[in-house]
Amino acid sequence: MRASVLTAGGIVLRRGSSPLFAVVRLRKRNAWVLPKGKLDDGETPRAAAAREVLEETGHDVAVHEFIGTLVYDSGGRSKVVHFWRMEAEPEPAHALMDDVRAVAWLPLDEAVERLSRSYERAFLSHVGPFVMHAAARAAIAPSSADQGVCEQFIEIDEAPAMAMELTPDRVGPAAPPTLLQRLGRWLHGKPPG
């Protein structure tokens, strides 16, 4: 079995009178896709996501919380894409990279319909409402905007060395980190500890 290809990207929102999502049109296959790309050597997934979105949309972005992972088959290999919620500056700051023919900024339903790949349509239709909710929450209370993917998710970067597990039926020392927690630390460039 061939090794998986690790990539990263963004669910990119541009706020205005109505929120708009970025989708990009590739030159090679003339397909409309979510902005994403491969990691460079030594690059963290989060850094790669920000770089790829800048190259593919031309917009500087603020990178917020981790949204999720999309895994699909591409040419006999699994492609693993980690996505972050991002907000774009109103105007482009750079030219599009040569691999991208165009970028479109569309309302969520139109962005979902525009995407060429069914798995990206399904992914965006599921995470899009969360992205809009998180962006609206950030506009109201900027200091609490990046607390995590959902109310139950705790950003691992900010957990104390001796974390406490708080559940309705238990308060006590935390169990060893789960695979998801270790993956989260790795995605943020921290030792998996």
CSV table of C-alpha atoms in Angstrom, one decimal:
chain,number,residue,atom,x,y,z
A,1,MET,CA,0.0,0.0,0.0
A,2,ARG,CA,1.3,3.4,-0.9
A,3,ALA,CA,1.8,6.1,1.7
A,4,SER,CA,-1.0,8.6,2.2
A,5,VAL,CA,-0.6,12.2,0.9
A,6,LEU,CA,-0.9,14.8,3.7
A,7,THR,CA,-2.4,18.1,2.6
A,8,ALA,CA,-4.1,21.1,4.4
A,9,GLY,CA,-6.4,23.9,3.5
A,10,GLY,CA,-9.1,26.2,4.6
A,11,ILE,CA,-12.8,26.7,4.7
A,12,VAL,CA,-12.4,30.4,3.9
A,13,LEU,CA,-15.1,32.9,4.7
A,14,ARG,CA,-15.2,36.6,3.6
A,15,ARG,CA,-17.6,38.6,5.7
A,16,GLY,CA,-19.7,41.4,4.3
A,17,SER,CA,-23.4,42.1,3.8
A,18,SER,CA,-23.6,38.3,3.6
A,19,PRO,CA,-20.9,35.7,4.3
A,20,LEU,CA,-19.2,34.3,1.2
A,21,PHE,CA,-17.1,31.1,0.9
A,22,ALA,CA,-14.0,30.7,-1.3
A,23,VAL,CA,-13.9,28.0,-4.0
A,24,VAL,CA,-11.1,27.8,-6.6
A,25,ARG,CA,-11.0,26.6,-10.2
A,26,LEU,CA,-8.0,24.5,-11.1
A,27,ARG,CA,-6.4,24.9,-14.5
A,28,LYS,CA,-5.3,21.3,-14.8
A,29,ARG,CA,-8.7,19.6,-14.5
A,30,ASN,CA,-10.9,22.7,-14.7
A,31,ALA,CA,-12.5,21.5,-11.4
A,32,TRP,CA,-13.9,23.7,-8.7
A,33,VAL,CA,-12.4,22.7,-5.3
A,34,LEU,CA,-11.8,23.9,-1.8
A,35,PRO,CA,-8.4,25.7,-1.4
A,36,LYS,CA,-5.8,23.2,-0.2
A,37,GLY,CA,-2.4,21.7,-1.0
A,38,LYS,CA,0.5,19.6,0.0
A,39,LEU,CA,2.8,20.3,3.0
A,40,ASP,CA,6.3,21.5,2.2
A,41,ASP,CA,9.2,19.7,4.0
A,42,GLY,CA,9.2,20.5,7.7
A,43,GLU,CA,5.9,22.5,7.5
A,44,THR,CA,3.1,22.0,10.0
A,45,PRO,CA,-0.4,21.4,8.6
A,46,ARG,CA,-1.7,24.7,9.9
A,47,ALA,CA,1.2,26.7,8.3
A,48,ALA,CA,0.6,24.8,5.0
A,49,ALA,CA,-3.1,25.5,5.2
A,50,ALA,CA,-2.4,29.3,5.5
A,51,ARG,CA,0.2,29.3,2.8
A,52,GLU,CA,-2.0,27.3,0.3
A,53,VAL,CA,-5.0,29.5,0.9
A,54,LEU,CA,-3.0,32.6,0.3
A,55,GLU,CA,-1.5,31.1,-2.9
A,56,GLU,CA,-4.9,29.8,-4.2
A,57,THR,CA,-7.2,32.7,-3.3
A,58,GLY,CA,-4.7,35.6,-3.3
A,59,HIS,CA,-6.2,36.8,0.0
A,60,ASP,CA,-4.4,37.2,3.3
A,61,VAL,CA,-6.3,35.2,5.9
A,62,ALA,CA,-6.7,34.9,9.7
A,63,VAL,CA,-6.5,31.2,10.6
A,64,HIS,CA,-8.8,30.1,13.4
A,65,GLU,CA,-9.8,26.7,14.8
A,66,PHE,CA,-9.3,23.3,13.3
A,67,ILE,CA,-12.5,22.3,11.4
A,68,GLY,CA,-11.9,18.6,10.5
A,69,THR,CA,-10.3,16.1,8.2
A,70,LEU,CA,-11.4,14.9,4.8
A,71,VAL,CA,-9.9,11.6,3.6
A,72,TYR,CA,-10.5,10.3,0.0
A,73,ASP,CA,-8.8,8.2,-2.6
A,74,SER,CA,-6.8,10.0,-5.3
A,75,GLY,CA,-4.9,8.0,-7.9
A,76,GLY,CA,-4.7,4.8,-5.7
A,77,ARG,CA,-3.5,6.7,-2.6
A,78,SER,CA,-5.4,8.1,0.3
A,79,LYS,CA,-5.3,11.8,0.5
A,80,VAL,CA,-5.7,13.3,4.0
A,81,VAL,CA,-6.8,17.0,4.1
A,82,HIS,CA,-6.8,18.9,7.4
A,83,PHE,CA,-9.0,22.0,7.3
A,84,TRP,CA,-9.1,25.2,9.4
A,85,ARG,CA,-11.7,27.9,9.6
A,86,MET,CA,-10.3,31.0,8.0
A,87,GLU,CA,-11.4,34.6,7.4
A,88,ALA,CA,-10.1,36.5,4.4
A,89,GLU,CA,-9.3,40.1,4.1
A,90,PRO,CA,-11.8,41.9,1.8
A,91,GLU,CA,-9.4,42.6,-1.1
A,92,PRO,CA,-6.8,40.3,-2.6
A,93,ALA,CA,-3.2,41.0,-1.6
A,94,HIS,CA,-1.4,38.7,-4.2
A,95,ALA,CA,-1.9,37.2,-7.6
A,96,LEU,CA,-3.3,33.7,-7.9
A,97,MET,CA,-0.8,30.9,-8.3
A,98,ASP,CA,-0.4,29.5,-11.8
A,99,ASP,CA,-2.4,26.3,-11.0
A,100,VAL,CA,-5.5,28.3,-10.2
A,101,ARG,CA,-7.6,29.8,-13.0
A,102,ALA,CA,-10.1,31.6,-10.8
A,103,VAL,CA,-11.5,32.1,-7.3
A,104,ALA,CA,-15.2,32.5,-6.6
A,105,TRP,CA,-16.8,33.9,-3.4
A,106,LEU,CA,-20.2,32.4,-3.0
A,107,PRO,CA,-23.0,32.0,-0.4
A,108,LEU,CA,-22.8,28.6,1.3
A,109,ASP,CA,-25.5,26.8,-0.8
A,110,GLU,CA,-24.0,28.1,-4.1
A,111,ALA,CA,-20.4,27.2,-3.0
A,112,VAL,CA,-21.6,23.7,-2.2
A,113,GLU,CA,-23.2,23.4,-5.6
A,114,ARG,CA,-20.2,24.8,-7.5
A,115,LEU,CA,-17.7,22.2,-6.1
A,116,SER,CA,-16.9,19.5,-8.6
A,117,ARG,CA,-16.2,16.7,-6.2
A,118,SER,CA,-19.1,15.1,-4.2
A,119,TYR,CA,-17.0,14.5,-1.1
A,120,GLU,CA,-16.0,18.2,-0.9
A,121,ARG,CA,-19.7,19.1,-1.4
A,122,ALA,CA,-20.7,16.8,1.5
A,123,PHE,CA,-17.9,18.2,3.7
A,124,LEU,CA,-18.7,21.8,3.1
A,125,SER,CA,-22.4,21.3,3.5
A,126,HIS,CA,-21.7,19.8,7.0
A,127,VAL,CA,-19.0,22.3,8.2
A,128,GLY,CA,-20.3,25.4,6.5
A,129,PRO,CA,-23.0,26.3,9.0
A,130,PHE,CA,-20.5,25.9,11.8
A,131,VAL,CA,-18.0,28.2,10.1
A,132,MET,CA,-20.7,30.9,9.7
A,133,HIS,CA,-21.8,30.5,13.4
A,134,ALA,CA,-18.1,30.7,14.6
A,135,ALA,CA,-17.5,33.8,12.5
A,136,ALA,CA,-20.6,35.4,13.8
A,137,ARG,CA,-19.6,34.5,17.4
A,138,ALA,CA,-16.1,35.9,16.8
A,139,ALA,CA,-17.6,39.2,15.6
A,140,ILE,CA,-19.6,39.5,18.8
A,141,ALA,CA,-17.0,38.3,21.3
A,142,PRO,CA,-13.5,38.2,19.6
A,143,SER,CA,-11.7,37.0,22.7
A,144,SER,CA,-13.7,33.8,22.9
A,145,ALA,CA,-13.9,33.1,19.2
A,146,ASP,CA,-11.2,30.5,18.9
A,147,GLN,CA,-12.1,28.2,21.8
A,148,GLY,CA,-12.4,25.1,19.6
A,149,VAL,CA,-14.3,23.3,17.0
A,150,CYS,CA,-17.3,22.9,19.3
A,151,GLU,CA,-18.3,23.4,22.9
A,152,GLN,CA,-16.9,20.0,23.9
A,153,PHE,CA,-13.5,20.4,22.1
A,154,ILE,CA,-10.7,21.9,24.2
A,155,GLU,CA,-7.8,23.5,22.4
A,156,ILE,CA,-4.9,21.2,23.4
A,157,ASP,CA,-2.3,24.0,23.0
A,158,GLU,CA,-3.8,25.8,26.0
A,159,ALA,CA,-4.3,22.8,28.3
A,160,PRO,CA,-2.2,22.8,31.4
A,161,ALA,CA,0.5,20.1,31.8
A,162,MET,CA,-1.7,18.2,34.3
A,163,ALA,CA,-5.1,18.5,32.7
A,164,MET,CA,-8.3,17.8,34.6
A,165,GLU,CA,-11.0,15.7,33.1
A,166,LEU,CA,-14.4,17.4,33.6
A,167,THR,CA,-17.4,15.4,32.7
A,168,PRO,CA,-20.9,15.3,34.3
A,169,ASP,CA,-20.0,12.2,36.2
A,170,ARG,CA,-16.3,12.6,36.9
A,171,VAL,CA,-13.8,15.2,38.0
A,172,GLY,CA,-10.2,14.0,38.4
A,173,PRO,CA,-6.8,13.6,36.8
A,174,ALA,CA,-7.1,13.3,33.1
A,175,ALA,CA,-6.5,10.0,31.3
A,176,PRO,CA,-3.5,9.7,29.1
A,177,PRO,CA,-3.9,11.7,25.9
A,178,THR,CA,-6.2,10.1,23.3
A,179,LEU,CA,-5.2,9.6,19.7
A,180,LEU,CA,-7.3,12.6,18.8
A,181,GLN,CA,-5.5,14.8,21.4
A,182,ARG,CA,-2.1,13.6,20.2
A,183,LEU,CA,-3.1,14.3,16.5
A,184,GLY,CA,-4.3,17.8,17.6
A,185,ARG,CA,-0.9,18.5,19.2
A,186,TRP,CA,0.9,17.3,16.1
A,187,LEU,CA,-1.3,19.5,13.8
A,188,HIS,CA,-0.4,22.5,15.9
A,189,GLY,CA,3.4,21.7,15.7
A,190,LYS,CA,3.6,20.5,19.3
A,191,PRO,CA,5.2,17.2,20.5
A,192,PRO,CA,2.5,14.5,20.6
A,193,GLY,CA,3.1,13.9,24.4
